[in-house]
Amino acid sequence: MSDAETAPAEAPNAVAVLEYLVKQVVDNPDSVSVSTTEGRRGNLQLDVRVADGDMGRVIGKRGRVAQSIRTVVRAAAVKDDVSVDIEFVD
């Protein structure tokens, strides 16, 4: 197997869109960080970390904000030709 098959894919457009959207929602945009790892089923997993007080704002009522962010970022990932899973991590 080559390194390209074992290493997670890159998704610069999806990461940029994710960072932008999350920074617009939170009170402390400097604390936003996004890391990439290989997720389940070969998808690229994007882990989002925010300040403790901002997690509720990112998730929203009944998870509507988080679901909306996931939908938009998955659409942006199509341009990168990858499938992504987004996790909001404490």
XYZ file of C-alpha atoms in Angstrom:
90
model
C 0.000 0.000 0.000
C 1.232 3.473 -0.778
C 1.219 6.426 1.590
C -1.665 7.983 -0.335
C -3.872 5.001 0.532
C -3.088 5.032 4.265
C -2.917 8.762 4.940
C -6.153 10.708 5.397
C -7.167 12.880 2.462
C -6.836 16.637 2.569
C -9.880 18.889 2.389
C -8.714 22.519 2.374
C -12.048 23.920 1.194
C -14.060 21.998 3.779
C -11.701 22.989 6.610
C -11.763 26.663 5.577
C -15.568 26.715 5.402
C -15.847 24.932 8.754
C -13.479 27.350 10.484
C -15.264 30.358 8.999
C -18.741 29.192 10.019
C -17.756 28.255 13.562
C -15.842 31.504 14.099
C -18.945 33.469 13.074
C -21.080 31.697 15.688
C -18.821 31.792 18.763
C -17.988 34.651 21.134
C -14.268 33.784 21.223
C -13.160 33.071 17.616
C -9.478 32.835 18.596
C -10.174 29.619 20.511
C -11.546 27.742 17.468
C -9.356 24.920 16.197
C -9.988 22.230 13.600
C -7.957 19.037 13.364
C -8.218 16.301 10.753
C -7.933 12.550 11.256
C -9.027 9.476 9.386
C -12.543 8.658 10.488
C -14.873 5.716 10.246
C -15.507 4.104 6.871
C -12.491 5.879 5.379
C -14.029 9.336 5.701
C -12.004 12.323 6.789
C -12.970 13.341 10.318
C -12.855 17.031 11.224
C -12.709 17.635 14.985
C -13.788 21.102 16.101
C -12.695 22.501 19.448
C -14.080 25.744 20.883
C -13.970 27.522 24.244
C -16.091 25.935 26.981
C -18.702 28.674 26.946
C -19.123 28.543 23.174
C -20.043 24.874 22.751
C -23.733 25.552 23.368
C -23.774 28.255 20.710
C -22.157 25.927 18.168
C -24.589 23.090 18.880
C -27.700 25.285 19.072
C -31.215 24.329 20.108
C -31.812 20.650 19.436
C -28.543 20.573 17.478
C -29.878 22.642 14.606
C -26.818 24.885 14.258
C -24.451 21.913 14.380
C -26.499 20.036 11.784
C -26.564 23.082 9.510
C -22.790 23.457 9.794
C -22.353 19.753 8.961
C -24.565 20.085 5.871
C -22.712 23.095 4.480
C -19.254 21.618 5.176
C -20.183 18.308 3.546
C -21.245 20.250 0.467
C -17.908 22.100 0.463
C -16.074 18.768 0.798
C -17.522 17.672 -2.538
C -15.227 20.232 -4.162
C -12.296 18.528 -2.398
C -13.580 15.124 -3.581
C -13.725 13.670 -0.057
C -16.395 12.623 2.408
C -16.186 14.232 5.835
C -17.589 13.656 9.299
C -17.663 16.633 11.664
C -17.368 16.153 15.430
C -17.682 18.932 17.987
C -15.276 18.002 20.789
C -15.264 19.347 24.357
